[in-house]
Amino acid sequence: MTQPTILADQRALFDIPDDVAYLNCAYMSPLAKAVTAAGEGGMRRKAAPWTVTPQDFFTDSETVRALFARLVGAAPDDIALVPSASYGIAVAAQALPLQPGESVLTLAEQFPSNVYPWMEKARAANAAHLDVPRPADDDWTAAVLARIDARTRIVALPHCHWTDGGLLDLAAIRAACSHVGAALVIDATQSLGALPFDVAAIDPDFLVAGGYKWLMGPYSFGYMYVAPRWQQAMPIEQNWIARKDSENFAGLVDYKSDYQPGARRFDVGERSNFALTPAAIAALEMILGWGVANVQATLARRNAALAARARDEFGLGSAPDARRAGHFLGLRFAGAVPADLPAKLAAEQVFVSVRGRAMRVTPHLYNTDADIDRLFRVLRAALG
């Protein structure tokens, strides 16, 4: 197996002022210059609709579908284009069976878009929605495995926890799910693009990801992998482009009961977004060019050093490296994170976020050593 490469900083690809230390990719990534240019080109195209042909409603959609498939080791037929992670989770919640007395498992403090649908599904089915409590030792995998039992039918998880990067061993969890006949649904919004994922190794039933964080793309453009065993399920909307022969605009009045092949039946209406799709293509091409394993190795080295420095200078804790996704760092204070700390940092052009009980520091390849030094300089002043 080829060893990952530590990548040089990519700041020149982004329009980030020198005096801005943006350490908040888990909130929203900046768009690279090439991604912005692609989106602007798409908007200009829509400004002249007489240049848009019926074929254009399909061409870019299939390009972006294929690029995302490469990213996760899937076939293009297995990928649907969705506007958000919550849309994909709604598809999964409708498709997966749940009977009275069975249970759905999520994590404590999990992102709401991958909790609310399961709460509602469990309530409607007279089933149980169970939270896995936060483990004191940061071993989320062991905590999840301990809660999976014969009643578990759906396990809905992230690859890493959105508040502090706590990592889950999805292969071990998949094996436990298979043992009891439970489905595995993954919201990978906080990991895909920076943490390698292979559908062949994990075999999720559904995998969803918003594209505007670690996938470096535009807001309201996302992706969903649907395992072939669920590709005959009913979509949550009935739009024209998901139906068979929708390429034939003149024949759209000849209504069809069949759908486009594979997971395309789950595509959101207006999926051919002429501004966002070119931007999403440019973002995925950039990530594939870097190599996700290389991104992870580079960010893991950065964050390990950052965590050690925060511990040594301020006594701040974090999840151990082995139990934290390398691209993600949640710094923990002895008590609560000071309420005014994010504002004090932002006033000095240092941008982080607070989620739960952690201050998230999530750099990317556009960050430099000077950004990290700026963070610590401002922290020193803010914490006295």
Coordinates of C-alpha atoms in Angstrom, one line a residue:
M1 CA 0.0 0.0 0.0
T2 CA 1.4 3.4 -1.0
Q3 CA 2.3 5.7 1.9
P4 CA 0.3 9.0 1.9
T5 CA 2.1 12.1 0.8
I6 CA 2.3 15.2 3.0
L7 CA 1.0 18.0 0.9
A8 CA 2.3 21.5 0.7
D9 CA -0.1 24.3 1.7
Q10 CA -2.6 25.1 -1.0
R11 CA -3.4 28.7 0.0
A12 CA -2.6 30.1 -3.4
L13 CA -5.7 28.2 -4.8
F14 CA -8.0 30.2 -2.5
D15 CA -8.8 33.9 -2.1
I16 CA -8.0 34.2 1.6
P17 CA -6.4 37.4 2.9
D18 CA -3.1 37.0 4.6
D19 CA -4.5 38.4 7.9
V20 CA -7.3 35.9 8.1
A21 CA -6.7 32.6 10.0
Y22 CA -9.8 30.6 8.9
L23 CA -9.6 27.4 11.0
N24 CA -13.2 26.4 10.6
C25 CA -13.7 24.0 7.6
A26 CA -16.1 21.9 9.7
Y27 CA -18.4 25.0 9.6
M28 CA -18.1 25.7 5.9
S29 CA -15.2 25.5 3.5
P30 CA -14.1 28.4 1.5
L31 CA -14.4 27.9 -2.3
A32 CA -11.2 27.6 -4.3
K33 CA -10.8 30.1 -7.0
A34 CA -11.4 27.4 -9.7
V35 CA -14.6 26.3 -8.0
T36 CA -15.9 29.9 -7.8
A37 CA -15.0 30.4 -11.5
A38 CA -16.9 27.3 -12.4
G39 CA -19.9 28.4 -10.5
E40 CA -19.8 31.9 -12.1
G41 CA -19.5 30.2 -15.6
G42 CA -22.6 28.2 -14.8
M43 CA -24.5 31.4 -13.8
R44 CA -23.5 33.0 -17.1
R45 CA -24.8 30.0 -18.9
K46 CA -28.2 30.3 -17.2
A47 CA -28.2 34.0 -18.2
A48 CA -28.4 32.9 -21.8
P49 CA -31.0 30.0 -21.7
W50 CA -31.2 29.8 -25.4
T51 CA -27.7 28.2 -25.3
V52 CA -28.9 25.4 -22.9
T53 CA -29.9 22.3 -24.7
P54 CA -32.0 19.4 -23.3
Q55 CA -28.8 17.2 -23.2
D56 CA -27.3 19.8 -20.9
F57 CA -29.8 18.8 -18.2
F58 CA -28.0 15.4 -18.0
T59 CA -24.3 15.9 -19.0
D60 CA -22.9 17.7 -15.9
S61 CA -25.1 15.6 -13.6
E62 CA -23.5 12.4 -14.8
T63 CA -20.0 13.9 -14.6
V64 CA -20.4 14.9 -10.9
R65 CA -22.1 11.6 -10.2
A66 CA -19.1 9.7 -11.6
L67 CA -16.6 11.9 -9.7
F68 CA -18.3 11.3 -6.4
A69 CA -18.5 7.6 -7.1
R70 CA -14.7 7.5 -7.6
L71 CA -14.3 9.2 -4.2
V72 CA -16.1 6.5 -2.3
G73 CA -15.3 3.5 -4.5
A74 CA -18.8 3.1 -5.9
A75 CA -20.4 2.8 -9.3
P76 CA -22.1 5.9 -10.7
D77 CA -25.4 4.1 -10.8
D78 CA -25.2 3.9 -7.0
I79 CA -25.1 7.7 -6.5
A80 CA -28.0 10.1 -6.2
L81 CA -27.7 13.9 -6.2
V82 CA -29.4 15.5 -3.2
P83 CA -29.6 19.1 -1.9
S84 CA -28.6 18.2 1.7
A85 CA -27.7 15.4 4.1
S86 CA -31.2 15.7 5.6
Y87 CA -32.7 15.0 2.3
G88 CA -30.7 11.8 2.0
I89 CA -31.5 10.8 5.5
A90 CA -35.2 11.3 4.8
V91 CA -34.8 8.9 1.8
A92 CA -33.2 6.3 4.0
A93 CA -35.8 6.7 6.8
Q94 CA -38.6 6.1 4.3
A95 CA -37.0 3.1 2.7
L96 CA -35.8 1.2 5.8
P97 CA -38.3 -1.0 7.6
L98 CA -38.9 -0.7 11.4
Q99 CA -41.4 -2.6 13.4
P100 CA -42.9 -2.1 16.9
G101 CA -40.5 -3.0 19.6
E102 CA -37.4 -2.6 17.4
S103 CA -34.9 0.2 17.9
V104 CA -32.9 2.8 16.0
L105 CA -29.5 3.8 17.4
T106 CA -27.8 7.2 17.2
L107 CA -25.0 8.9 19.2
A108 CA -25.5 11.4 22.0
E109 CA -25.0 14.9 20.7
Q110 CA -25.1 13.7 17.1
F111 CA -26.0 16.3 14.4
P112 CA -29.7 16.8 14.4
S113 CA -30.3 16.0 10.7
N114 CA -29.3 12.4 11.4
V115 CA -31.4 12.3 14.6
Y116 CA -34.8 13.9 14.1
P117 CA -35.9 11.6 11.2
W118 CA -35.1 8.6 13.3
M119 CA -37.0 10.0 16.3
E120 CA -40.0 10.5 14.2
K121 CA -39.8 7.1 12.5
A122 CA -39.4 5.4 15.8
R123 CA -42.4 7.2 17.2
A124 CA -44.6 6.4 14.2
A125 CA -43.6 2.7 14.3
N126 CA -44.0 2.4 18.1
A127 CA -40.3 1.5 18.1
A128 CA -37.5 2.9 20.3
H129 CA -34.9 5.6 19.5
L130 CA -31.8 5.1 21.6
D131 CA -28.9 7.4 22.1
V132 CA -25.4 6.0 22.8
P133 CA -24.1 8.0 25.7
R134 CA -20.8 9.9 25.2
P135 CA -18.0 7.5 26.5
A136 CA -15.7 8.9 29.1
D137 CA -12.7 7.3 27.3
D138 CA -13.7 8.6 23.8
D139 CA -14.1 5.1 22.5
W140 CA -17.3 5.6 20.5
T141 CA -16.9 2.3 18.7
A142 CA -17.0 0.2 21.9
A143 CA -19.9 2.2 23.1
V144 CA -21.9 1.6 19.9
L145 CA -21.0 -2.1 19.8
A146 CA -22.2 -2.5 23.4
R147 CA -25.7 -1.1 22.5
I148 CA -26.3 -3.2 19.4
D149 CA -28.6 -6.1 20.2
A150 CA -31.2 -8.3 18.6
R151 CA -33.8 -5.5 18.6
T152 CA -31.5 -3.1 16.7
R153 CA -32.8 -2.5 13.2
I154 CA -31.2 0.8 12.1
V155 CA -27.8 2.2 13.2
A156 CA -27.5 5.8 12.0
L157 CA -24.1 7.3 12.6
P158 CA -21.4 9.7 11.4
H159 CA -17.9 8.6 10.6
C160 CA -16.6 11.1 13.1
H161 CA -18.5 13.1 15.7
W162 CA -19.3 16.6 14.5
T163 CA -18.4 18.3 17.9
D164 CA -14.9 17.0 18.4
G165 CA -13.9 14.5 15.7
G166 CA -14.5 11.4 17.8
L167 CA -13.8 8.5 15.3
L168 CA -15.9 5.4 14.8
D169 CA -14.6 2.1 13.4
L170 CA -17.4 1.7 10.8
A171 CA -16.1 -1.7 9.6
A172 CA -16.4 -3.2 13.1
I173 CA -19.9 -1.6 13.5
R174 CA -20.9 -2.9 10.1
A175 CA -20.0 -6.4 11.1
A176 CA -22.1 -6.1 14.3
C177 CA -25.0 -4.7 12.3
S178 CA -24.9 -7.6 9.9
H179 CA -24.8 -10.1 12.8
V180 CA -28.2 -8.8 14.0
G181 CA -29.7 -7.8 10.6
A182 CA -29.5 -4.1 11.2
A183 CA -29.1 -1.4 8.5
L184 CA -26.2 1.1 8.7
V185 CA -26.8 4.7 7.6
I186 CA -23.9 7.1 7.5
D187 CA -23.9 10.9 7.5
A188 CA -20.4 11.6 6.3
T189 CA -20.8 15.3 5.9
Q190 CA -18.0 15.9 8.5
S191 CA -15.6 13.4 6.9
L192 CA -15.9 12.8 3.2
G193 CA -13.2 14.5 1.3
A194 CA -10.8 14.5 4.2
L195 CA -11.2 11.0 5.6
P196 CA -11.0 8.0 3.2
F197 CA -14.1 6.0 2.8
D198 CA -14.7 2.8 0.7
V199 CA -18.2 1.5 0.3
A200 CA -16.8 -2.0 -0.5
A201 CA -15.1 -2.1 3.0
I202 CA -18.0 -0.6 5.0
D203 CA -21.1 -1.7 2.9
P204 CA -23.4 1.0 4.2
D205 CA -27.1 0.8 3.3
F206 CA -27.1 4.5 2.8
L207 CA -24.3 7.1 2.8
V208 CA -25.1 10.8 2.6
A209 CA -22.9 13.9 2.7
G210 CA -23.5 17.6 2.3
G211 CA -21.0 19.0 -0.2
Y212 CA -20.1 22.4 1.4
K213 CA -17.7 21.3 4.1
W214 CA -14.9 18.9 3.5
L215 CA -16.0 18.3 -0.1
M216 CA -15.1 21.9 -0.7
G217 CA -18.1 22.6 -2.9
P218 CA -21.2 24.9 -2.9
Y219 CA -23.9 25.0 -0.3
S220 CA -27.2 23.1 -1.0
F221 CA -25.4 20.5 -3.2
G222 CA -24.8 17.0 -1.7
Y223 CA -24.6 13.3 -2.5
M224 CA -26.1 10.0 -1.5
Y225 CA -24.8 6.4 -2.0
V226 CA -27.6 3.9 -2.1
A227 CA -26.7 0.2 -1.8
P228 CA -28.1 -1.8 -4.7
R229 CA -30.3 -3.7 -2.3
W230 CA -32.3 -0.5 -1.7
Q231 CA -32.4 0.9 -5.2
Q232 CA -36.0 -0.2 -5.8
A233 CA -37.3 1.8 -2.8
M234 CA -39.8 4.7 -3.3
P235 CA -38.2 8.1 -3.6
I236 CA -39.5 10.9 -1.4
E237 CA -40.5 13.1 -4.4
Q238 CA -41.7 12.3 -7.9
N239 CA -39.9 14.5 -10.3
W240 CA -39.8 14.3 -14.1
I241 CA -36.1 13.9 -14.6
A242 CA -35.9 10.7 -12.4
R243 CA -38.3 8.9 -14.8
K244 CA -37.3 6.7 -17.7
D245 CA -36.7 8.4 -21.0
S246 CA -36.8 11.9 -19.4
E247 CA -34.1 12.8 -21.9
N248 CA -36.8 13.1 -24.5
F249 CA -38.4 16.4 -23.7
A250 CA -41.1 16.0 -26.4
G251 CA -42.2 12.8 -24.8
L252 CA -42.5 14.0 -21.2
V253 CA -46.3 13.9 -21.6
D254 CA -46.1 10.2 -22.2
Y255 CA -46.0 9.4 -18.5
K256 CA -43.8 6.5 -17.4
S257 CA -44.0 4.3 -14.3
D258 CA -40.4 3.3 -14.6
Y259 CA -37.4 5.3 -13.2
Q260 CA -34.0 6.1 -14.5
P261 CA -31.5 3.3 -13.6
G262 CA -29.9 2.7 -10.2
A263 CA -30.0 5.4 -7.5
R264 CA -31.0 8.2 -10.0
R265 CA -34.7 7.7 -8.9
F266 CA -33.7 9.5 -5.7
D267 CA -32.2 12.6 -7.4
V268 CA -33.7 15.8 -6.1
G269 CA -35.8 17.8 -8.6
E270 CA -33.9 20.5 -10.5
R271 CA -30.7 18.4 -9.8
S272 CA -29.3 19.9 -13.1
N273 CA -28.5 23.2 -11.2
F274 CA -26.5 25.1 -13.8
A275 CA -24.5 27.1 -11.3
L276 CA -23.9 24.6 -8.6
T277 CA -23.1 21.5 -10.6
P278 CA -20.0 22.9 -12.4
A279 CA -18.8 24.2 -9.0
A280 CA -19.3 20.8 -7.5
I281 CA -17.4 19.2 -10.4
A282 CA -14.4 21.5 -9.9
A283 CA -14.4 20.8 -6.2
L284 CA -14.4 17.1 -6.5
E285 CA -11.7 17.2 -9.2
M286 CA -9.5 19.2 -6.9
I287 CA -10.0 16.7 -4.0
L288 CA -9.3 13.7 -6.2
G289 CA -6.2 15.5 -7.5
W290 CA -4.9 15.9 -4.0
G291 CA -5.9 12.4 -2.9
V292 CA -8.1 12.0 0.2
A293 CA -5.5 9.8 2.0
N294 CA -2.9 12.6 1.4
V295 CA -5.3 15.2 2.7
Q296 CA -6.0 13.1 5.8
A297 CA -2.3 12.5 6.5
T298 CA -1.4 16.2 6.1
L299 CA -4.2 17.5 8.3
A300 CA -3.6 14.7 10.9
R301 CA 0.0 15.9 11.3
R302 CA -1.1 19.5 11.6
N303 CA -3.8 18.7 14.2
A304 CA -1.6 16.4 16.3
A305 CA 1.0 19.2 16.6
L306 CA -1.8 21.7 17.3
A307 CA -3.3 19.5 20.0
A308 CA 0.1 19.0 21.7
R309 CA 0.7 22.7 21.7
A310 CA -2.7 23.5 23.1
R311 CA -2.1 21.0 25.9
D312 CA 1.4 22.3 26.7
E313 CA 0.5 26.1 26.6
F314 CA -3.0 26.1 27.9
G315 CA -3.7 22.7 29.4
L316 CA -6.5 22.1 26.9
G317 CA -7.5 18.5 26.3
S318 CA -8.8 16.6 23.2
A319 CA -9.7 13.1 22.2
P320 CA -6.6 10.9 21.8
D321 CA -5.2 10.8 18.3
A322 CA -6.2 7.1 17.9
R323 CA -9.8 7.9 18.7
R324 CA -10.1 11.1 16.7
A325 CA -10.4 11.7 13.0
G326 CA -7.1 13.3 12.0
H327 CA -8.7 16.2 10.1
F328 CA -10.7 17.3 13.1
L329 CA -9.8 18.7 16.5
G330 CA -12.1 19.6 19.4
L331 CA -10.2 21.4 22.2
R332 CA -11.6 20.9 25.7
F333 CA -11.4 23.4 28.6
A334 CA -11.5 22.4 32.3
G335 CA -15.0 23.9 32.4
A336 CA -17.2 25.2 29.6
V337 CA -15.7 27.0 26.7
P338 CA -15.6 30.7 27.6
A339 CA -18.8 32.2 26.1
D340 CA -17.0 35.2 24.6
L341 CA -14.0 33.3 23.2
P342 CA -15.2 32.8 19.6
A343 CA -16.1 36.5 19.4
K344 CA -12.7 37.5 20.8
L345 CA -10.9 35.3 18.2
A346 CA -13.1 36.5 15.3
A347 CA -12.3 40.2 16.3
E348 CA -8.7 39.3 15.6
Q349 CA -9.5 37.5 12.3
V350 CA -9.2 34.0 13.8
F351 CA -12.2 31.8 13.0
V352 CA -13.1 28.7 14.9
S353 CA -16.4 27.4 16.3
V354 CA -17.9 26.0 19.5
R355 CA -20.0 22.9 19.3
G356 CA -21.2 21.1 22.4
R357 CA -18.4 21.3 25.0
A358 CA -15.5 21.7 22.5
M359 CA -13.9 24.5 20.6
R360 CA -13.6 23.1 17.1
V361 CA -10.3 23.9 15.3
T362 CA -10.5 22.4 11.8
P363 CA -7.8 23.7 9.5
H364 CA -7.4 22.6 5.8
L365 CA -4.7 22.7 3.2
Y366 CA -5.2 26.5 2.8
N367 CA -3.9 27.0 6.3
T368 CA -0.2 27.9 7.1
D369 CA 2.0 27.9 10.1
A370 CA 1.4 31.6 10.4
D371 CA -2.4 30.9 10.9
I372 CA -1.6 28.5 13.7
D373 CA 0.8 31.0 15.3
R374 CA -1.9 33.7 15.1
L375 CA -4.4 31.4 16.8
F376 CA -2.2 30.8 19.7
R377 CA -1.2 34.4 20.0
V378 CA -4.8 35.5 20.2
L379 CA -5.7 32.7 22.5
R380 CA -2.9 33.8 24.9
A381 CA -4.3 37.3 25.0
A382 CA -7.9 36.1 25.3
L383 CA -7.3 33.6 28.1
G384 CA -5.0 35.9 30.0

